mmCIF file of C-alpha atoms in Angstrom:
data_model
loop_
_atom_site.group_PDB
_atom_site.id
_atom_site.type_symbol
_atom_site.label_atom_id
_atom_site.label_comp_id
_atom_site.label_asym_id
_atom_site.label_seq_id
_atom_site.Cartn_x
_atom_site.Cartn_y
_atom_site.Cartn_z
ATOM 1 C CA MET A 1 54.491 113.510 115.942
ATOM 2 C CA ASN A 2 54.955 114.731 112.351
ATOM 3 C CA ILE A 3 53.800 118.158 111.219
ATOM 4 C CA LYS A 4 50.617 116.891 109.546
ATOM 5 C CA ASP A 5 49.554 115.167 112.757
ATOM 6 C CA GLU A 6 50.354 118.332 114.698
ATOM 7 C CA ILE A 7 48.184 120.378 112.314
ATOM 8 C CA ARG A 8 45.303 117.944 112.825
ATOM 9 C CA LEU A 9 45.723 118.192 116.608
ATOM 10 C CA TRP A 10 45.656 121.996 116.613
ATOM 11 C CA LYS A 11 42.801 122.051 114.144
ATOM 12 C CA GLU A 12 40.729 119.992 116.603
ATOM 13 C CA LYS A 13 41.781 122.203 119.527
ATOM 14 C CA LYS A 14 40.628 125.336 117.723
ATOM 15 C CA ASP A 15 37.600 123.738 116.003
ATOM 16 C CA ALA A 16 39.142 125.064 112.806
ATOM 17 C CA VAL A 17 38.598 124.149 109.173
ATOM 18 C CA ILE A 18 41.245 124.341 106.463
ATOM 19 C CA LEU A 19 40.278 125.552 102.981
ATOM 20 C CA ALA A 20 42.779 125.259 100.126
ATOM 21 C CA HIS A 21 42.786 126.439 96.536
ATOM 22 C CA TYR A 22 43.802 124.000 93.805
ATOM 23 C CA TYR A 23 46.899 126.126 93.091
ATOM 24 C CA VAL A 24 48.629 125.541 96.441
ATOM 25 C CA GLU A 25 51.234 122.804 96.864
ATOM 26 C CA PRO A 26 50.011 119.175 96.971
ATOM 27 C CA GLU A 27 50.948 118.693 100.640
ATOM 28 C CA ILE A 28 48.637 121.595 101.533
ATOM 29 C CA GLN A 29 45.792 120.137 99.483
ATOM 30 C CA GLU A 30 46.342 116.827 101.314
ATOM 31 C CA ILE A 31 45.738 118.317 104.774
ATOM 32 C CA ALA A 32 42.821 120.552 103.763
ATOM 33 C CA ASP A 33 39.236 119.798 104.737
ATOM 34 C CA HIS A 34 37.999 121.326 101.485
ATOM 35 C CA VAL A 35 39.870 121.961 98.231
ATOM 36 C CA GLY A 36 38.332 123.944 95.406
ATOM 37 C CA ASP A 37 38.373 126.924 93.101
ATOM 38 C CA SER A 38 37.267 130.396 94.187
ATOM 39 C CA PHE A 39 33.548 129.718 93.607
ATOM 40 C CA ALA A 40 33.483 126.409 95.477
ATOM 41 C CA LEU A 41 35.437 127.805 98.410
ATOM 42 C CA SER A 42 33.273 130.922 98.631
ATOM 43 C CA LYS A 43 30.126 128.773 98.887
ATOM 44 C CA ILE A 44 31.739 126.552 101.518
ATOM 45 C CA ALA A 45 33.016 129.516 103.563
ATOM 46 C CA ALA A 46 29.512 130.983 103.702
ATOM 47 C CA ASN A 47 28.074 127.904 105.393
ATOM 48 C CA LEU A 48 30.770 126.627 107.747
ATOM 49 C CA PRO A 49 29.920 126.151 111.435
ATOM 50 C CA ASN A 50 33.572 126.337 112.554
ATOM 51 C CA PRO A 51 34.673 129.499 114.407
ATOM 52 C CA VAL A 52 38.120 129.474 112.747
ATOM 53 C CA ILE A 53 38.914 129.223 109.023
ATOM 54 C CA VAL A 54 42.472 128.733 107.787
ATOM 55 C CA TYR A 55 42.383 129.951 104.183
ATOM 56 C CA CYS A 56 45.240 128.494 102.153
ATOM 57 C CA GLY A 57 45.232 130.966 99.309
ATOM 58 C CA VAL A 58 45.872 134.624 98.543
ATOM 59 C CA SER A 59 44.619 137.777 100.228
ATOM 60 C CA PHE A 60 41.400 138.351 98.255
ATOM 61 C CA MET A 61 40.256 134.859 99.279
ATOM 62 C CA GLY A 62 40.766 135.662 102.942
ATOM 63 C CA GLU A 63 38.833 138.907 102.496
ATOM 64 C CA SER A 64 35.994 136.980 100.835
ATOM 65 C CA GLY A 65 35.959 134.605 103.786
ATOM 66 C CA VAL A 66 35.612 137.571 106.164
ATOM 67 C CA LEU A 67 32.834 139.129 104.079
ATOM 68 C CA LEU A 68 30.852 135.888 103.925
ATOM 69 C CA SER A 69 31.528 134.885 107.544
ATOM 70 C CA PRO A 70 32.072 138.112 109.517
ATOM 71 C CA ASP A 71 31.620 136.310 112.843
ATOM 72 C CA LYS A 72 34.558 133.953 112.204
ATOM 73 C CA LYS A 73 38.332 134.274 112.482
ATOM 74 C CA VAL A 74 39.840 133.882 109.008
ATOM 75 C CA LEU A 75 43.557 133.120 109.198
ATOM 76 C CA MET A 76 46.011 133.431 106.302
ATOM 77 C CA PRO A 77 49.115 131.207 106.503
ATOM 78 C CA ASP A 78 51.111 133.876 104.649
ATOM 79 C CA ALA A 79 49.934 137.476 104.897
ATOM 80 C CA LYS A 80 52.069 138.464 101.889
ATOM 81 C CA ALA A 81 50.407 136.043 99.459
ATOM 82 C CA ASP A 82 48.569 138.300 97.026
ATOM 83 C CA CYS A 83 47.127 138.348 93.501
ATOM 84 C CA PRO A 84 48.500 141.057 91.169
ATOM 85 C CA MET A 85 45.324 141.052 89.074
ATOM 86 C CA ALA A 86 43.248 141.772 92.192
ATOM 87 C CA HIS A 87 44.436 145.397 92.037
ATOM 88 C CA MET A 88 44.255 146.031 88.266
ATOM 89 C CA VAL A 89 41.417 148.552 87.985
ATOM 90 C CA THR A 90 40.979 152.097 89.271
ATOM 91 C CA LYS A 91 38.021 153.855 90.859
ATOM 92 C CA ALA A 92 38.267 156.451 88.064
ATOM 93 C CA GLU A 93 37.602 153.776 85.433
ATOM 94 C CA VAL A 94 34.510 152.593 87.295
ATOM 95 C CA ASP A 95 33.240 156.130 87.899
ATOM 96 C CA GLU A 96 33.710 157.050 84.236
ATOM 97 C CA ALA A 97 31.598 154.082 83.093
ATOM 98 C CA ARG A 98 28.870 154.801 85.661
ATOM 99 C CA ALA A 99 28.690 158.422 84.465
ATOM 100 C CA LYS A 100 28.305 157.286 80.866
ATOM 101 C CA TYR A 101 25.641 154.563 81.277
ATOM 102 C CA ASP A 102 22.527 154.894 83.439
ATOM 103 C CA ASP A 103 21.816 151.163 83.517
ATOM 104 C CA LEU A 104 25.413 149.998 84.051
ATOM 105 C CA ALA A 105 26.195 146.890 86.109
ATOM 106 C CA VAL A 106 29.759 146.684 87.395
ATOM 107 C CA VAL A 107 30.619 142.995 87.426
ATOM 108 C CA CYS A 108 33.680 142.232 89.533
ATOM 109 C CA TYR A 109 35.724 139.052 89.243
ATOM 110 C CA ILE A 110 36.090 137.573 92.723
ATOM 111 C CA ASN A 111 39.861 137.788 92.174
ATOM 112 C CA SER A 112 39.754 141.384 93.393
ATOM 113 C CA THR A 113 40.324 143.304 96.608
ATOM 114 C CA ALA A 114 37.441 144.067 98.947
ATOM 115 C CA GLU A 115 37.838 147.738 98.027
ATOM 116 C CA ILE A 116 37.264 146.994 94.329
ATOM 117 C CA LYS A 117 34.298 144.784 95.204
ATOM 118 C CA SER A 118 32.836 147.705 97.167
ATOM 119 C CA TRP A 119 32.716 149.766 93.944
ATOM 120 C CA SER A 120 30.807 146.986 92.178
ATOM 121 C CA ASP A 121 27.296 145.563 91.854
ATOM 122 C CA VAL A 122 28.001 141.839 91.827
ATOM 123 C CA SER A 123 30.990 139.528 92.079
ATOM 124 C CA VAL A 124 31.525 136.539 89.791
ATOM 125 C CA THR A 125 33.950 133.661 89.407
ATOM 126 C CA SER A 126 35.168 131.991 86.246
ATOM 127 C CA ALA A 127 32.665 129.209 86.955
ATOM 128 C CA ASN A 128 29.577 131.433 87.098
ATOM 129 C CA ALA A 129 30.437 134.666 85.255
ATOM 130 C CA VAL A 130 28.533 133.832 82.060
ATOM 131 C CA GLN A 131 25.415 132.706 83.957
ATOM 132 C CA ILE A 132 25.367 135.808 86.168
ATOM 133 C CA VAL A 133 25.927 138.305 83.335
ATOM 134 C CA LYS A 134 23.101 136.620 81.405
ATOM 135 C CA ASN A 135 20.833 136.878 84.450
ATOM 136 C CA LEU A 136 21.483 140.569 85.054
ATOM 137 C CA PRO A 137 18.751 142.901 83.730
ATOM 138 C CA ASN A 138 21.362 145.457 82.642
ATOM 139 C CA LYS A 139 22.342 145.856 78.999
ATOM 140 C CA ASN A 140 25.636 147.613 79.764
ATOM 141 C CA ILE A 141 28.246 145.682 81.724
ATOM 142 C CA LEU A 142 31.623 146.876 82.970
ATOM 143 C CA PHE A 143 33.612 143.704 83.636
ATOM 144 C CA ILE A 144 36.560 144.188 85.991
ATOM 145 C CA PRO A 145 39.446 143.550 86.276
ATOM 146 C CA ASP A 146 40.328 140.563 84.027
ATOM 147 C CA ARG A 147 40.108 141.424 80.334
ATOM 148 C CA ASN A 148 40.570 137.792 79.288
ATOM 149 C CA LEU A 149 37.716 136.392 81.351
ATOM 150 C CA GLY A 150 35.674 139.452 80.355
ATOM 151 C CA ARG A 151 36.328 138.764 76.671
ATOM 152 C CA PHE A 152 35.237 135.139 77.141
ATOM 153 C CA VAL A 153 32.032 136.256 78.880
ATOM 154 C CA ALA A 154 31.292 138.845 76.191
ATOM 155 C CA ALA A 155 31.461 136.170 73.492
ATOM 156 C CA GLN A 156 28.831 134.098 75.344
ATOM 157 C CA VAL A 157 26.426 137.019 75.847
ATOM 158 C CA PRO A 158 26.464 138.976 72.568
ATOM 159 C CA GLU A 159 23.175 140.634 73.517
ATOM 160 C CA LYS A 160 25.039 142.654 76.198
ATOM 161 C CA ASN A 161 27.461 145.547 75.803
ATOM 162 C CA VAL A 162 30.416 144.241 77.802
ATOM 163 C CA MET A 163 33.207 146.753 78.444
ATOM 164 C CA LEU A 164 36.654 145.736 79.668
ATOM 165 C CA VAL A 165 39.606 147.223 81.502
ATOM 166 C CA LYS A 166 43.255 146.184 81.135
ATOM 167 C CA GLY A 167 43.649 143.776 84.045
ATOM 168 C CA TYR A 168 44.995 140.262 83.597
ATOM 169 C CA CYS A 169 46.408 137.269 85.457
ATOM 170 C CA PRO A 170 50.191 137.317 84.908
ATOM 171 C CA ILE A 171 50.354 133.518 85.073
ATOM 172 C CA HIS A 172 47.610 132.779 82.545
ATOM 173 C CA GLU A 173 48.332 135.748 80.285
ATOM 174 C CA VAL A 174 51.805 134.444 79.397
ATOM 175 C CA ILE A 175 50.809 130.865 78.604
ATOM 176 C CA SER A 176 52.231 130.631 75.114
ATOM 177 C CA PRO A 177 50.180 129.535 72.091
ATOM 178 C CA THR A 178 53.465 128.363 70.573
ATOM 179 C CA GLU A 179 54.100 126.045 73.500
ATOM 180 C CA ILE A 180 50.523 124.755 73.407
ATOM 181 C CA ALA A 181 50.950 124.094 69.666
ATOM 182 C CA GLU A 182 54.199 122.232 70.362
ATOM 183 C CA LEU A 183 52.403 119.976 72.823
ATOM 184 C CA LYS A 184 49.583 119.362 70.349
ATOM 185 C CA ALA A 185 52.095 118.463 67.639
ATOM 186 C CA ALA A 186 53.795 115.997 69.997
ATOM 187 C CA HIS A 187 50.465 114.579 71.223
ATOM 188 C CA PRO A 188 47.987 115.015 68.357
ATOM 189 C CA ASP A 189 45.256 112.951 70.029
ATOM 190 C CA ALA A 190 45.294 115.077 73.188
ATOM 191 C CA GLU A 191 42.513 117.507 74.015
ATOM 192 C CA ILE A 192 43.399 121.065 75.016
ATOM 193 C CA LEU A 193 41.718 122.353 78.190
ATOM 194 C CA VAL A 194 42.355 125.963 79.214
ATOM 195 C CA HIS A 195 41.224 128.565 81.714
ATOM 196 C CA PRO A 196 39.379 131.663 80.404
ATOM 197 C CA GLU A 197 42.072 133.844 82.036
ATOM 198 C CA CYS A 198 44.359 132.751 79.171
ATOM 199 C CA ASN A 199 45.005 135.081 76.239
ATOM 200 C CA ALA A 200 42.859 134.991 73.101
ATOM 201 C CA GLU A 201 45.403 133.045 71.027
ATOM 202 C CA VAL A 202 45.410 130.208 73.563
ATOM 203 C CA THR A 203 41.649 130.039 74.094
ATOM 204 C CA ALA A 204 41.177 129.919 70.299
ATOM 205 C CA MET A 205 43.107 126.627 70.282
ATOM 206 C CA ALA A 206 41.129 124.995 73.092
ATOM 207 C CA ASP A 207 38.731 122.064 72.969
ATOM 208 C CA TYR A 208 37.364 123.224 76.321
ATOM 209 C CA ILE A 209 37.488 126.581 78.132
ATOM 210 C CA GLY A 210 36.434 126.654 81.757
ATOM 211 C CA SER A 211 37.153 127.257 85.425
ATOM 212 C CA THR A 212 39.637 125.155 87.354
ATOM 213 C CA THR A 213 36.829 122.918 88.566
ATOM 214 C CA GLY A 214 35.424 122.815 85.044
ATOM 215 C CA ILE A 215 38.769 121.627 83.695
ATOM 216 C CA ILE A 216 38.982 118.924 86.381
ATOM 217 C CA ASN A 217 35.454 117.699 85.676
ATOM 218 C CA TYR A 218 35.948 117.740 81.900
ATOM 219 C CA ALA A 219 39.189 115.769 82.190
ATOM 220 C CA ALA A 220 37.483 113.116 84.316
ATOM 221 C CA LYS A 221 34.700 112.636 81.764
ATOM 222 C CA SER A 222 36.895 112.765 78.659
ATOM 223 C CA ASP A 223 37.624 109.506 76.870
ATOM 224 C CA LYS A 224 41.042 110.861 75.910
ATOM 225 C CA LYS A 225 44.061 109.452 77.738
ATOM 226 C CA GLU A 226 46.212 112.521 77.070
ATOM 227 C CA LEU A 227 45.208 116.088 77.905
ATOM 228 C CA ILE A 228 47.014 119.405 77.487
ATOM 229 C CA ILE A 229 46.305 121.766 80.386
ATOM 230 C CA GLY A 230 46.441 125.553 80.138
ATOM 231 C CA THR A 231 46.203 126.707 83.742
ATOM 232 C CA GLU A 232 48.283 126.916 86.926
ATOM 233 C CA VAL A 233 50.285 123.746 87.522
ATOM 234 C CA GLY A 234 48.902 123.145 91.031
ATOM 235 C CA VAL A 235 45.825 121.591 89.445
ATOM 236 C CA ARG A 236 47.982 118.635 88.359
ATOM 237 C CA TYR A 237 47.635 117.079 91.819
ATOM 238 C CA GLU A 238 43.840 116.779 91.619
ATOM 239 C CA LEU A 239 43.880 115.802 87.941
ATOM 240 C CA GLU A 240 46.279 112.916 88.558
ATOM 241 C CA LYS A 241 44.518 111.850 91.756
ATOM 242 C CA GLN A 242 41.199 111.535 89.933
ATOM 243 C CA ASN A 243 42.638 110.140 86.693
ATOM 244 C CA PRO A 244 45.603 107.829 87.366
ATOM 245 C CA ASP A 245 45.187 106.296 83.918
ATOM 246 C CA LYS A 246 45.595 109.620 82.078
ATOM 247 C CA THR A 247 48.607 111.777 81.233
ATOM 248 C CA PHE A 248 48.547 115.559 81.617
ATOM 249 C CA TYR A 249 50.869 117.928 79.791
ATOM 250 C CA PHE A 250 51.603 121.492 80.858
ATOM 251 C CA PRO A 251 53.507 124.121 78.821
ATOM 252 C CA ARG A 252 57.299 123.868 79.164
ATOM 253 C CA THR A 253 57.273 127.364 80.642
ATOM 254 C CA THR A 254 55.404 126.048 83.657
ATOM 255 C CA PRO A 255 52.488 128.283 84.780
ATOM 256 C CA VAL A 256 53.266 128.849 88.472
ATOM 257 C CA CYS A 257 51.563 131.263 90.866
ATOM 258 C CA HIS A 258 54.417 131.953 93.257
ATOM 259 C CA ASP A 259 52.091 133.651 95.736
ATOM 260 C CA MET A 260 50.036 130.457 96.097
ATOM 261 C CA LYS A 261 53.262 128.516 96.641
ATOM 262 C CA LEU A 262 54.110 130.712 99.661
ATOM 263 C CA ILE A 263 51.715 128.578 101.702
ATOM 264 C CA THR A 264 53.591 125.858 103.617
ATOM 265 C CA LEU A 265 52.722 123.285 106.271
ATOM 266 C CA GLU A 266 54.861 125.184 108.777
ATOM 267 C CA LYS A 267 52.888 128.382 108.149
ATOM 268 C CA VAL A 268 49.552 126.582 108.469
ATOM 269 C CA LEU A 269 50.642 125.168 111.829
ATOM 270 C CA HIS A 270 51.928 128.562 112.981
ATOM 271 C CA VAL A 271 48.654 130.399 112.390
ATOM 272 C CA LEU A 272 46.657 127.598 113.998
ATOM 273 C CA LYS A 273 48.796 127.931 117.137
ATOM 274 C CA THR A 274 49.036 131.728 117.263
ATOM 275 C CA GLU A 275 45.964 132.933 115.321
ATOM 276 C CA GLU A 276 48.209 135.476 113.627
ATOM 277 C CA ASN A 277 47.574 136.914 110.130
ATOM 278 C CA GLN A 278 43.860 137.333 110.687
ATOM 279 C CA ALA A 279 42.208 138.606 107.498
ATOM 280 C CA SER A 280 40.174 141.773 107.783
ATOM 281 C CA VAL A 281 38.152 144.216 105.709
ATOM 282 C CA LEU A 282 37.758 147.932 106.375
ATOM 283 C CA GLU A 283 34.393 148.675 107.973
ATOM 284 C CA GLU A 284 33.517 151.281 105.359
ATOM 285 C CA GLN A 285 34.018 148.720 102.558
ATOM 286 C CA ALA A 286 32.533 145.639 104.188
ATOM 287 C CA LYS A 287 28.806 146.124 103.555
ATOM 288 C CA ALA A 288 29.064 147.043 99.859
ATOM 289 C CA ALA A 289 31.728 144.421 99.153
ATOM 290 C CA GLY A 290 29.806 141.743 101.024
ATOM 291 C CA ASN A 291 26.646 142.547 99.082
ATOM 292 C CA THR A 292 28.409 141.692 95.805
ATOM 293 C CA LEU A 293 29.223 138.214 97.115
ATOM 294 C CA THR A 294 25.748 137.648 98.531
ATOM 295 C CA ARG A 295 24.243 138.671 95.213
ATOM 296 C CA MET A 296 26.652 136.339 93.398
ATOM 297 C CA LEU A 297 25.523 133.362 95.473
ATOM 298 C CA GLU A 298 21.872 134.265 94.813
ATOM 299 C CA LEU A 299 22.257 134.733 91.043
ATOM 300 C CA ALA A 300 24.387 131.605 90.617
ATOM 301 C CA LYS A 301 21.815 129.213 92.124
#
């Protein structure tokens, strides 16, 4: 029996479901029951009947799974897999903004710890951030922690006063406009599709700016046969699976989230067998943090 068959066997034994982010390795996406970006996976996690969820992603995703499904066991194949941006805001920054503005809404990117969510009013993903900020009654918005996604949202909702902190995704932030320009020069007919976590110079060059799922959907509908992709390289697997007739180019300094790549088949099998690395959220944070996700799902309908 090979390891994939063994995973399937243990998954049936435990009545487990495997969720995987697009940024994990292709062999993990292949064995997953559901593959998606943070928004898609959060919606799926909220409605699963299975008692055990194996979350192939980083720690904030496991926490979100616990918050949305507190009665389930959420298992993380690698407990060390984390997101640096998920920690890039302080309570002092949030408190300062709340003291300054009576009608402030603290809008928290889902790529954040449960603690940071507990300081906030609503969570968002890159797929729904613009819609949710538009739908909020508040004029003043503190967007945390990603300044790049926050800048993108602010441009779409000029009627709001959107304030930013200094957080960023290390992988998207360093995607080079020079390298994107090199690819465009080599492939002048190619469209440029980038994630809003990219820096301003890169998003200014884009034909399309959107979430991981948005990029995948745009690429499938595009009549172009060549596309330049400005996001984490793990998305290549789904892009090529859906579009075997198209060619995708990534920057030569390949955007790789090493934390996502910590997830392996061996680790998935191990947690299915042992139920180790169970995700958890502190009791004093759970209610407030969970409310931000519930509100997100309501406002994004």
